Amino acid sequence: MKLLLLGHDCRYALEQLCLCLFPDHKPEYTEEPFTGDGVVSALWTTETGALARAEIRLDGRVAIAEQAFQGESLSEPMRRQILRQSLYLAALELLPEAPAWGALSGVRPTKLTTRHLLSGGDEASADRLLDETYFVSPVRRKLCIDSSLATVQAMQLLDARDLSVYLGIPFCPTRCAYCSFVSQAIGRSGKLLSPYLEALLKEVRFCGEELKKTGHRVRTLYIGGGTPTTLSAEQLDVLMGAIEESFDLSALLEYTVEGGRPDTLDEEKLRVIHSHGCTRISINPQTMCDEVLQAVGRTHTAEDVCRAFRQAREAGFTNINMDLIAGLPGDTPDRFRDSLARVMDLDPENITVHTLARKRSSDLFFEKVGLPDDEAVGEMVDYSIKTLQNGNFKPYYLYRQKYMSGSFENTGWTKPGYPGLYNIYMMEEVHTILSLGSGGMSKLNLPGGKLERQHNPKYPKEYTERIDLVIEQKRDFFRSLAAL
């Protein structure tokens, strides 16, 4: 799909909206008039206002829409707004139905409503903002606002010198077909695990010592992956023991370990994890249909999920998260409804419902056989919203991704009193995140809402070989942190 801009250079915002509205037609910029499918977005400005006009040509059909601005000064946000609105309103004439998220294309829609609430707005005015400016559907408006309310509440627990810590374990039993993370299948890369853990322990000890000098408090700690429980019970004991020795965890609000794959969990590992003060664990089936599990490359069964959940309860866990994915190959609305029912019967404190995102680095990006269509995925996601709301769950964080089926969303749902705080703080970027391990991205929150990012090497082997350089880079991070 060609994209021609006339009278403006608002490339990114329009490109992202095109990808959401027409995901099968990648925008390609052109500076010349063209024939065939494409978008012409034009902007005219005068001393008294501006006019945005969008013309979309698709499969022999043409749609045109305009949005006007009245006033002497056209701000940059307003310029983007009327350009997006004209494009969206033209697209409505060509799409079979209005998109659930309207003209919103960003991955963090809650940032709009959170900022609005923090600046003195209320739920009603936030709803008007999403409706009148971005044309978001009523169901998604409520999701967004409820998630922002949870964010505002979570932010009230923080002081200025608080932060969160993330540790990455980039290994899994097998690689799932939908996975886009940098993770290694342990069967092929097991020899990397021990040296990787040794390097990670070195980073843990260094960061623990440096953090104590800054006077910052660790409020949430998250061990993710990959699948951290790919580590043996002994390795988990060593890692979590080093964390306890290196970091002051006396002010910790939440400590999460992603169990993720039930085929990596047993009674011994769960006891070890719980004994080191972990307060929240994830046991993620993704689906409770064995056929779908097999289709995505998972070697466990739905019964394994139930077994791991029971063992986690017996080990003492009172806060368990479970993930489901809408849109997996071979799944259907009926199968998804059954999966959700079986997960709810287990009675976890959190249920996260993801929409399948076909990432470029995943096998499913190229192999789309058996994937449910957007209508079926929408039926799954909408059913989960109604069912979880009726089951006394509330949304506490929400985000979107590129190449997501139907351009829907991922939503974390919680029973009262059990929001995943790390997920809120990380996704809403409300305070500094210190990330350790390969692929880790530390985010230093600077005055004025700016972020300074620092990346660890992406791959485990590279991280292990360059751990001394990683530590040197972390010195710069802590110098900046201490200066705040």
Tab-separated table of C-alpha atoms in Angstrom:
chain	number	residue	atom	x	y	z
A	1	MET	CA	0.000	0.000	0.000
A	2	LYS	CA	1.499	3.331	-1.089
A	3	LEU	CA	1.551	6.234	1.383
A	4	LEU	CA	1.865	9.736	-0.044
A	5	LEU	CA	2.107	12.709	2.321
A	6	LEU	CA	1.300	16.195	1.038
A	7	GLY	CA	1.858	19.336	3.113
A	8	HIS	CA	3.155	17.506	6.191
A	9	ASP	CA	5.687	14.900	7.373
A	10	CYS	CA	3.643	13.043	9.985
A	11	ARG	CA	5.087	9.713	8.865
A	12	TYR	CA	5.213	7.534	11.964
A	13	ALA	CA	1.726	8.190	13.356
A	14	LEU	CA	0.024	7.542	10.014
A	15	GLU	CA	2.169	4.521	9.208
A	16	GLN	CA	1.288	2.898	12.536
A	17	LEU	CA	-2.410	3.635	12.090
A	18	CYS	CA	-2.325	2.127	8.593
A	19	LEU	CA	-0.753	-1.038	10.010
A	20	CYS	CA	-3.565	-1.298	12.576
A	21	LEU	CA	-6.360	-0.592	10.093
A	22	PHE	CA	-4.967	-2.603	7.164
A	23	PRO	CA	-2.535	-5.164	8.665
A	24	ASP	CA	-2.190	-7.099	5.395
A	25	HIS	CA	-1.044	-4.009	3.481
A	26	LYS	CA	2.351	-2.733	4.608
A	27	PRO	CA	2.744	1.024	3.929
A	28	GLU	CA	5.426	2.023	1.425
A	29	TYR	CA	6.271	5.716	1.204
A	30	THR	CA	6.231	7.459	-2.150
A	31	GLU	CA	6.807	11.066	-3.174
A	32	GLU	CA	5.043	10.787	-6.523
A	33	PRO	CA	1.375	10.401	-7.523
A	34	PHE	CA	0.509	6.726	-7.933
A	35	THR	CA	-2.152	4.360	-9.196
A	36	GLY	CA	-3.472	1.334	-7.360
A	37	ASP	CA	-3.863	0.751	-3.624
A	38	GLY	CA	-2.643	3.437	-1.284
A	39	VAL	CA	-3.280	6.439	0.947
A	40	VAL	CA	-2.911	10.125	0.129
A	41	SER	CA	-2.819	12.241	3.297
A	42	ALA	CA	-2.822	16.003	2.776
A	43	LEU	CA	-2.752	19.009	5.101
A	44	TRP	CA	-3.562	22.623	4.252
A	45	THR	CA	-2.979	25.395	6.795
A	46	THR	CA	-4.095	29.030	6.817
A	47	GLU	CA	-3.945	31.877	9.313
A	48	THR	CA	-7.305	30.845	10.736
A	49	GLY	CA	-7.146	27.053	10.729
A	50	ALA	CA	-6.191	23.853	8.974
A	51	LEU	CA	-7.788	21.061	6.946
A	52	ALA	CA	-6.636	17.423	6.866
A	53	ARG	CA	-7.821	15.230	4.005
A	54	ALA	CA	-7.296	11.498	3.530
A	55	GLU	CA	-8.006	9.526	0.368
A	56	ILE	CA	-7.740	5.725	0.560
A	57	ARG	CA	-7.792	3.513	-2.527
A	58	LEU	CA	-8.170	-0.191	-1.861
A	59	ASP	CA	-9.205	-3.008	-4.193
A	60	GLY	CA	-10.829	-0.616	-6.651
A	61	ARG	CA	-12.743	1.294	-3.975
A	62	VAL	CA	-12.098	4.887	-2.917
A	63	ALA	CA	-12.938	6.622	0.374
A	64	ILE	CA	-12.318	10.252	1.295
A	65	ALA	CA	-12.669	12.045	4.653
A	66	GLU	CA	-11.701	15.450	6.024
A	67	GLN	CA	-11.101	16.924	9.469
A	68	ALA	CA	-10.854	20.662	10.117
A	69	PHE	CA	-9.177	22.716	12.821
A	70	GLN	CA	-10.271	26.251	13.667
A	71	GLY	CA	-7.729	28.511	15.368
A	72	GLU	CA	-4.660	30.626	14.792
A	73	SER	CA	-2.093	28.195	16.200
A	74	LEU	CA	-2.021	24.538	15.113
A	75	SER	CA	0.009	22.633	17.704
A	76	GLU	CA	1.947	19.515	16.763
A	77	PRO	CA	-0.356	17.181	18.769
A	78	MET	CA	-3.432	18.722	17.131
A	79	ARG	CA	-1.838	18.399	13.693
A	80	ARG	CA	-1.264	14.673	14.261
A	81	GLN	CA	-4.758	14.343	15.672
A	82	ILE	CA	-6.657	15.733	12.679
A	83	LEU	CA	-4.437	13.794	10.251
A	84	ARG	CA	-5.140	10.553	12.107
A	85	GLN	CA	-8.827	11.319	12.352
A	86	SER	CA	-9.185	11.979	8.636
A	87	LEU	CA	-7.387	8.720	7.829
A	88	TYR	CA	-9.497	6.754	10.289
A	89	LEU	CA	-12.820	8.195	9.093
A	90	ALA	CA	-11.930	7.379	5.492
A	91	ALA	CA	-10.960	3.833	6.493
A	92	LEU	CA	-14.363	3.322	8.143
A	93	GLU	CA	-15.974	3.446	4.713
A	94	LEU	CA	-13.843	0.491	3.562
A	95	LEU	CA	-13.670	-1.700	6.663
A	96	PRO	CA	-16.372	-4.287	7.473
A	97	GLU	CA	-16.761	-2.854	10.990
A	98	ALA	CA	-15.286	-0.175	13.219
A	99	PRO	CA	-12.006	-1.261	14.876
A	100	ALA	CA	-12.286	-1.817	18.632
A	101	TRP	CA	-9.495	0.683	19.356
A	102	GLY	CA	-10.642	3.287	16.850
A	103	ALA	CA	-7.860	5.618	15.733
A	104	LEU	CA	-5.483	4.611	18.546
A	105	SER	CA	-2.382	2.847	17.235
A	106	GLY	CA	0.085	2.989	20.148
A	107	VAL	CA	1.135	0.012	22.241
A	108	ARG	CA	0.250	1.758	25.514
A	109	PRO	CA	-3.238	3.290	25.168
A	110	THR	CA	-3.508	3.565	28.945
A	111	LYS	CA	-0.817	6.241	28.971
A	112	LEU	CA	-3.408	8.671	27.604
A	113	THR	CA	-5.969	7.955	30.291
A	114	THR	CA	-3.451	7.638	33.120
A	115	ARG	CA	-1.974	11.033	32.266
A	116	HIS	CA	-5.496	12.451	32.020
A	117	LEU	CA	-6.473	11.139	35.469
A	118	LEU	CA	-3.220	12.317	37.075
A	119	SER	CA	-3.745	15.818	35.666
A	120	GLY	CA	-7.125	16.166	37.372
A	121	GLY	CA	-9.511	14.435	34.978
A	122	ASP	CA	-12.078	11.893	36.064
A	123	GLU	CA	-13.504	8.703	34.583
A	124	ALA	CA	-16.229	10.549	32.684
A	125	SER	CA	-13.840	13.017	31.039
A	126	ALA	CA	-11.392	10.204	30.233
A	127	ASP	CA	-14.233	8.354	28.546
A	128	ARG	CA	-15.065	11.429	26.454
A	129	LEU	CA	-11.414	11.773	25.444
A	130	LEU	CA	-11.261	8.206	24.123
A	131	ASP	CA	-14.658	8.495	22.456
A	132	GLU	CA	-14.568	11.910	20.807
A	133	THR	CA	-10.869	12.149	19.934
A	134	TYR	CA	-9.944	8.538	19.191
A	135	PHE	CA	-13.319	6.834	18.436
A	136	VAL	CA	-12.561	3.926	20.803
A	137	SER	CA	-15.404	1.442	21.366
A	138	PRO	CA	-17.271	1.500	24.725
A	139	VAL	CA	-15.861	-1.874	25.831
A	140	ARG	CA	-12.251	-0.825	25.183
A	141	ARG	CA	-12.804	2.581	26.754
A	142	LYS	CA	-13.806	0.888	29.999
A	143	LEU	CA	-10.851	-1.529	29.791
A	144	CYS	CA	-8.476	1.379	29.320
A	145	ILE	CA	-9.890	3.544	32.091
A	146	ASP	CA	-10.126	0.693	34.609
A	147	SER	CA	-6.493	-0.206	33.900
A	148	SER	CA	-5.467	3.410	34.409
A	149	LEU	CA	-7.313	3.520	37.719
A	150	ALA	CA	-5.233	0.510	38.805
A	151	THR	CA	-2.085	2.340	37.658
A	152	VAL	CA	-2.920	5.460	39.668
A	153	GLN	CA	-3.525	3.298	42.742
A	154	ALA	CA	-0.243	1.411	42.228
A	155	MET	CA	1.682	4.670	41.815
A	156	GLN	CA	0.483	5.815	45.233
A	157	LEU	CA	2.627	3.048	46.755
A	158	LEU	CA	5.830	4.568	45.356
A	159	ASP	CA	8.322	7.168	46.506
A	160	ALA	CA	10.674	9.125	44.269
A	161	ARG	CA	13.667	6.824	44.908
A	162	ASP	CA	11.869	3.545	44.242
A	163	LEU	CA	12.592	1.189	41.353
A	164	SER	CA	11.996	-2.352	40.115
A	165	VAL	CA	14.462	-5.093	39.201
A	166	TYR	CA	14.113	-7.597	36.344
A	167	LEU	CA	16.284	-10.685	35.776
A	168	GLY	CA	16.067	-12.616	32.516
A	169	ILE	CA	16.582	-16.370	32.088
A	170	PRO	CA	16.507	-16.861	28.283
A	171	PHE	CA	16.061	-20.642	28.194
A	172	CYS	CA	13.011	-22.847	27.598
A	173	PRO	CA	12.354	-26.593	27.302
A	174	THR	CA	11.325	-26.033	23.663
A	175	ARG	CA	10.613	-22.943	21.583
A	176	CYS	CA	6.899	-22.240	21.102
A	177	ALA	CA	5.735	-21.416	17.585
A	178	TYR	CA	4.396	-17.984	18.631
A	179	CYS	CA	7.483	-16.971	20.643
A	180	SER	CA	9.404	-13.852	19.614
A	181	PHE	CA	11.623	-13.604	22.684
A	182	VAL	CA	15.326	-14.290	22.598
A	183	SER	CA	15.181	-17.697	24.264
A	184	GLN	CA	17.149	-20.877	23.705
A	185	ALA	CA	15.669	-24.388	23.660
A	186	ILE	CA	17.501	-26.169	26.441
A	187	GLY	CA	17.887	-29.367	24.407
A	188	ARG	CA	20.053	-27.521	21.861
A	189	SER	CA	21.683	-24.913	24.086
A	190	GLY	CA	21.979	-26.589	27.484
A	191	LYS	CA	25.738	-26.116	27.567
A	192	LEU	CA	25.193	-22.338	27.654
A	193	LEU	CA	23.094	-22.428	30.824
A	194	SER	CA	25.818	-22.893	33.460
A	195	PRO	CA	28.188	-20.199	32.117
A	196	TYR	CA	25.198	-17.914	31.609
A	197	LEU	CA	24.159	-18.348	35.238
A	198	GLU	CA	27.708	-17.660	36.377
A	199	ALA	CA	27.765	-14.404	34.398
A	200	LEU	CA	24.334	-13.410	35.707
A	201	LEU	CA	25.457	-13.988	39.296
A	202	LYS	CA	28.370	-11.657	38.643
A	203	GLU	CA	25.995	-8.947	37.398
A	204	VAL	CA	23.630	-9.546	40.327
A	205	ARG	CA	26.376	-9.052	42.904
A	206	PHE	CA	27.751	-5.961	41.204
A	207	CYS	CA	24.339	-4.319	40.799
A	208	GLY	CA	23.352	-5.131	44.372
A	209	GLU	CA	26.411	-3.383	45.770
A	210	GLU	CA	26.058	-0.362	43.491
A	211	LEU	CA	22.337	0.021	44.161
A	212	LYS	CA	22.890	0.208	47.905
A	213	LYS	CA	25.125	3.251	47.357
A	214	THR	CA	22.373	5.181	45.561
A	215	GLY	CA	19.775	5.014	48.333
A	216	HIS	CA	17.084	3.645	46.017
A	217	ARG	CA	14.602	0.986	47.188
A	218	VAL	CA	13.622	-2.145	45.292
A	219	ARG	CA	9.807	-2.332	45.335
A	220	THR	CA	9.142	-5.158	42.854
A	221	LEU	CA	11.402	-7.922	41.597
A	222	TYR	CA	10.597	-10.070	38.565
A	223	ILE	CA	12.450	-13.136	37.281
A	224	GLY	CA	11.266	-13.739	33.716
A	225	GLY	CA	12.399	-15.376	30.516
A	226	GLY	CA	12.270	-17.558	28.605
A	227	THR	CA	11.309	-19.899	31.390
A	228	PRO	CA	13.280	-19.307	34.612
A	229	THR	CA	12.214	-22.688	35.974
A	230	THR	CA	14.251	-24.324	33.229
A	231	LEU	CA	16.933	-23.938	35.910
A	232	SER	CA	17.301	-26.867	38.299
A	233	ALA	CA	16.165	-26.547	41.920
A	234	GLU	CA	19.811	-26.219	42.935
A	235	GLN	CA	20.465	-23.478	40.362
A	236	LEU	CA	17.336	-21.592	41.433
A	237	ASP	CA	18.493	-21.834	45.043
A	238	VAL	CA	21.881	-20.374	44.125
A	239	LEU	CA	20.425	-17.544	42.020
A	240	MET	CA	17.709	-16.534	44.446
A	241	GLY	CA	20.128	-16.803	47.356
A	242	ALA	CA	22.504	-14.430	45.578
A	243	ILE	CA	19.644	-11.996	44.990
A	244	GLU	CA	18.790	-12.035	48.698
A	245	GLU	CA	22.427	-11.480	49.676
A	246	SER	CA	23.030	-8.720	47.109
A	247	PHE	CA	19.848	-6.623	47.197
A	248	ASP	CA	18.032	-5.056	50.115
A	249	LEU	CA	14.564	-6.562	49.713
A	250	SER	CA	13.132	-5.227	52.977
A	251	ALA	CA	10.824	-2.771	51.148
A	252	LEU	CA	9.681	-5.271	48.525
A	253	LEU	CA	6.000	-5.106	47.573
A	254	GLU	CA	6.035	-8.039	45.156
A	255	TYR	CA	8.416	-10.806	44.054
A	256	THR	CA	7.417	-12.718	40.913
A	257	VAL	CA	8.947	-15.781	39.293
A	258	GLU	CA	7.635	-16.933	35.932
A	259	GLY	CA	7.101	-20.661	36.214
A	260	GLY	CA	5.543	-20.431	32.795
A	261	ARG	CA	5.842	-23.955	31.474
A	262	PRO	CA	4.319	-26.550	33.814
A	263	ASP	CA	6.699	-29.172	32.394
A	264	THR	CA	9.521	-27.301	34.183
A	265	LEU	CA	7.822	-27.295	37.592
A	266	ASP	CA	7.906	-29.849	40.372
A	267	GLU	CA	7.428	-29.877	44.139
A	268	GLU	CA	11.110	-29.298	44.908
A	269	LYS	CA	11.491	-26.257	42.637
A	270	LEU	CA	8.294	-24.700	43.932
A	271	ARG	CA	9.432	-25.148	47.549
A	272	VAL	CA	12.800	-23.566	46.739
A	273	ILE	CA	11.191	-20.585	44.988
A	274	HIS	CA	8.746	-19.998	47.833
A	275	SER	CA	11.456	-20.366	50.491
A	276	HIS	CA	13.335	-17.388	49.031
A	277	GLY	CA	10.423	-15.009	49.539
A	278	CYS	CA	8.735	-15.166	46.141
A	279	THR	CA	5.167	-13.920	46.602
A	280	ARG	CA	3.774	-14.415	43.088
A	281	ILE	CA	4.292	-17.109	40.464
A	282	SER	CA	3.065	-17.561	36.899
A	283	ILE	CA	1.916	-20.937	35.596
A	284	ASN	CA	0.989	-20.308	31.983
A	285	PRO	CA	-0.954	-22.896	29.991
A	286	GLN	CA	-1.698	-20.519	27.028
A	287	THR	CA	-4.483	-23.005	26.226
A	288	MET	CA	-6.070	-25.951	28.012
A	289	CYS	CA	-6.612	-27.842	24.754
A	290	ASP	CA	-4.008	-30.573	24.229
A	291	GLU	CA	-4.339	-30.400	20.431
A	292	VAL	CA	-3.540	-26.688	20.418
A	293	LEU	CA	-0.656	-27.187	22.840
A	294	GLN	CA	0.807	-29.728	20.441
A	295	ALA	CA	0.294	-27.383	17.478
A	296	VAL	CA	2.371	-24.625	19.096
A	297	GLY	CA	5.217	-26.939	20.120
A	298	ARG	CA	4.480	-27.380	23.811
A	299	THR	CA	5.293	-30.816	25.219
A	300	HIS	CA	3.009	-30.651	28.256
A	301	THR	CA	-0.715	-31.354	28.601
A	302	ALA	CA	-3.584	-29.501	30.238
A	303	GLU	CA	-3.436	-32.007	33.090
A	304	ASP	CA	0.191	-31.016	33.679
A	305	VAL	CA	-1.040	-27.442	34.192
A	306	CYS	CA	-3.526	-28.601	36.825
A	307	ARG	CA	-0.853	-30.684	38.562
A	308	ALA	CA	1.609	-27.766	38.677
A	309	PHE	CA	-1.093	-25.427	39.971
A	310	ARG	CA	-1.978	-27.817	42.814
A	311	GLN	CA	1.695	-28.191	43.714
A	312	ALA	CA	2.136	-24.416	43.795
A	313	ARG	CA	-0.747	-24.073	46.230
A	314	GLU	CA	0.710	-26.845	48.387
A	315	ALA	CA	4.078	-25.035	48.365
A	316	GLY	CA	2.358	-21.999	49.890
A	317	PHE	CA	1.683	-19.683	46.949
A	318	THR	CA	-1.363	-17.474	47.479
A	319	ASN	CA	-0.894	-15.324	44.376
A	320	ILE	CA	-0.778	-17.236	41.075
A	321	ASN	CA	-1.036	-15.815	37.566
A	322	MET	CA	-2.105	-17.846	34.527
A	323	ASP	CA	-1.823	-16.786	30.858
A	324	LEU	CA	-4.069	-17.641	27.930
A	325	ILE	CA	-3.580	-16.660	24.280
A	326	ALA	CA	-6.504	-15.960	21.943
A	327	GLY	CA	-5.800	-16.862	18.328
A	328	LEU	CA	-3.435	-19.848	18.535
A	329	PRO	CA	-3.302	-22.276	15.583
A	330	GLY	CA	-6.040	-24.864	15.802
A	331	ASP	CA	-7.972	-22.943	18.440
A	332	THR	CA	-11.648	-22.071	18.091
A	333	PRO	CA	-14.014	-19.896	20.130
A	334	ASP	CA	-15.484	-23.032	21.722
A	335	ARG	CA	-12.052	-24.364	22.661
A	336	PHE	CA	-11.016	-20.990	24.016
A	337	ARG	CA	-14.174	-20.759	26.132
A	338	ASP	CA	-13.401	-24.189	27.560
A	339	SER	CA	-9.803	-23.158	28.308
A	340	LEU	CA	-10.943	-20.057	30.157
A	341	ALA	CA	-13.512	-22.047	32.139
A	342	ARG	CA	-10.915	-24.632	33.189
A	343	VAL	CA	-8.457	-21.938	34.247
A	344	MET	CA	-11.131	-20.090	36.233
A	345	ASP	CA	-12.071	-23.360	37.936
A	346	LEU	CA	-8.514	-23.531	39.288
A	347	ASP	CA	-9.209	-20.149	40.917
A	348	PRO	CA	-5.969	-18.184	40.291
A	349	GLU	CA	-5.589	-14.615	41.523
A	350	ASN	CA	-4.520	-13.271	38.095
A	351	ILE	CA	-5.508	-14.276	34.564
A	352	THR	CA	-3.743	-12.608	31.651
A	353	VAL	CA	-5.422	-12.846	28.256
A	354	HIS	CA	-3.065	-12.209	25.342
A	355	THR	CA	-4.027	-11.801	21.715
A	356	LEU	CA	-1.696	-13.687	19.383
A	357	ALA	CA	0.909	-11.375	17.858
A	358	ARG	CA	2.628	-12.750	14.754
A	359	LYS	CA	6.104	-11.384	15.418
A	360	ARG	CA	8.748	-11.478	12.692
A	361	SER	CA	11.079	-13.612	14.810
A	362	SER	CA	8.411	-16.253	15.517
A	363	ASP	CA	7.688	-19.336	13.406
A	364	LEU	CA	4.045	-18.269	13.039
A	365	PHE	CA	4.987	-15.091	11.180
A	366	PHE	CA	5.614	-17.183	8.084
A	367	GLU	CA	3.504	-20.275	8.819
A	368	LYS	CA	-0.060	-19.037	9.268
A	369	VAL	CA	-1.825	-22.340	8.583
A	370	GLY	CA	-4.606	-23.094	11.034
A	371	LEU	CA	-4.788	-19.631	12.553
A	372	PRO	CA	-8.312	-18.495	13.429
A	373	ASP	CA	-9.495	-15.414	11.548
A	374	ASP	CA	-9.875	-11.993	13.153
A	375	GLU	CA	-13.603	-12.494	13.692
A	376	ALA	CA	-12.999	-15.692	15.676
A	377	VAL	CA	-10.210	-14.039	17.681
A	378	GLY	CA	-12.497	-11.111	18.435
A	379	GLU	CA	-15.127	-13.541	19.691
A	380	MET	CA	-12.554	-15.123	22.022
A	381	VAL	CA	-11.282	-11.811	23.386
A	382	ASP	CA	-14.737	-10.313	23.866
A	383	TYR	CA	-15.915	-13.475	25.634
A	384	SER	CA	-12.956	-13.269	28.024
A	385	ILE	CA	-13.769	-9.648	28.886
A	386	LYS	CA	-17.399	-10.405	29.747
A	387	THR	CA	-16.603	-13.621	31.596
A	388	LEU	CA	-13.796	-12.191	33.708
A	389	GLN	CA	-15.789	-9.079	34.573
A	390	ASN	CA	-18.660	-11.306	35.694
A	391	GLY	CA	-16.173	-13.410	37.677
A	392	ASN	CA	-15.076	-10.451	39.873
A	393	PHE	CA	-11.846	-9.806	37.951
A	394	LYS	CA	-10.751	-6.284	37.012
A	395	PRO	CA	-8.179	-5.200	34.415
A	396	TYR	CA	-4.989	-3.837	35.937
A	397	TYR	CA	-2.665	-3.460	32.940
A	398	LEU	CA	-3.085	-3.444	29.199
A	399	TYR	CA	-0.915	-3.138	26.115
A	400	ARG	CA	-0.994	-3.776	22.374
A	401	GLN	CA	1.577	-5.100	19.898
A	402	LYS	CA	2.320	-4.939	16.212
A	403	TYR	CA	0.951	-7.735	13.992
A	404	MET	CA	-1.662	-8.566	16.620
A	405	SER	CA	-4.655	-10.536	15.387
A	406	GLY	CA	-7.565	-8.139	14.927
A	407	SER	CA	-5.515	-5.301	16.476
A	408	PHE	CA	-6.947	-6.196	19.887
A	409	GLU	CA	-4.931	-6.161	23.138
A	410	ASN	CA	-3.262	-8.048	25.978
A	411	THR	CA	-4.953	-7.539	29.331
A	412	GLY	CA	-3.965	-8.554	32.832
A	413	TRP	CA	-6.976	-9.328	35.036
A	414	THR	CA	-6.901	-9.543	38.810
A	415	LYS	CA	-9.080	-10.395	41.741
A	416	PRO	CA	-9.347	-7.504	44.234
A	417	GLY	CA	-6.048	-6.956	45.999
A	418	TYR	CA	-3.739	-8.901	43.647
A	419	PRO	CA	-2.581	-6.650	40.785
A	420	GLY	CA	0.774	-7.533	39.216
A	421	LEU	CA	2.612	-4.393	40.295
A	422	TYR	CA	5.772	-5.008	38.281
A	423	ASN	CA	3.691	-5.277	35.101
A	424	ILE	CA	2.079	-1.916	35.851
A	425	TYR	CA	5.337	-0.147	36.684
A	426	MET	CA	7.134	-1.592	33.665
A	427	MET	CA	4.380	-1.035	31.101
A	428	GLU	CA	3.401	2.438	32.299
A	429	GLU	CA	7.078	3.463	32.684
A	430	VAL	CA	6.363	5.193	35.996
A	431	HIS	CA	9.752	4.525	37.587
A	432	THR	CA	13.219	3.149	36.873
A	433	ILE	CA	13.597	-0.493	35.827
A	434	LEU	CA	16.987	-2.141	36.425
A	435	SER	CA	17.304	-5.131	34.070
A	436	LEU	CA	19.872	-7.880	34.415
A	437	GLY	CA	20.694	-10.743	32.053
A	438	SER	CA	20.815	-11.085	28.287
A	439	GLY	CA	18.292	-9.018	26.371
A	440	GLY	CA	17.658	-6.872	29.440
A	441	MET	CA	16.767	-3.232	28.845
A	442	SER	CA	17.198	-0.941	31.831
A	443	LYS	CA	15.065	2.197	31.798
A	444	LEU	CA	16.229	5.157	33.839
A	445	ASN	CA	13.381	7.589	34.522
A	446	LEU	CA	14.736	11.126	34.242
A	447	PRO	CA	13.110	14.421	35.299
A	448	GLY	CA	10.466	15.655	32.890
A	449	GLY	CA	9.252	12.187	31.979
A	450	LYS	CA	12.272	11.339	29.811
A	451	LEU	CA	13.727	7.821	29.652
A	452	GLU	CA	17.342	6.777	29.278
A	453	ARG	CA	17.643	3.202	28.009
A	454	GLN	CA	20.580	0.841	28.396
A	455	HIS	CA	20.651	-2.522	26.616
A	456	ASN	CA	22.435	-5.685	27.660
A	457	PRO	CA	23.679	-7.967	24.856
A	458	LYS	CA	20.738	-9.687	23.187
A	459	TYR	CA	21.902	-13.318	23.061
A	460	PRO	CA	23.008	-15.533	25.979
A	461	LYS	CA	26.368	-16.463	24.452
A	462	GLU	CA	27.172	-12.826	23.672
A	463	TYR	CA	26.093	-11.760	27.162
A	464	THR	CA	28.236	-14.432	28.803
A	465	GLU	CA	31.320	-13.545	26.780
A	466	ARG	CA	30.894	-9.790	27.346
A	467	ILE	CA	29.853	-9.774	31.000
A	468	ASP	CA	32.785	-7.540	32.021
A	469	LEU	CA	31.696	-4.949	29.443
A	470	VAL	CA	28.106	-5.276	30.685
A	471	ILE	CA	29.272	-4.429	34.187
A	472	GLU	CA	31.271	-1.447	32.953
A	473	GLN	CA	28.164	-0.139	31.198
A	474	LYS	CA	26.184	-0.630	34.389
A	475	ARG	CA	28.651	1.687	36.161
A	476	ASP	CA	27.393	4.480	33.908
A	477	PHE	CA	23.802	3.542	34.736
A	478	PHE	CA	24.427	3.761	38.471
A	479	ARG	CA	26.305	7.053	38.151
A	480	SER	CA	23.227	8.517	36.440
A	481	LEU	CA	20.912	6.923	39.019
A	482	ALA	CA	22.904	8.290	41.940
A	483	ALA	CA	22.704	11.779	40.459
A	484	LEU	CA	18.903	11.838	40.539
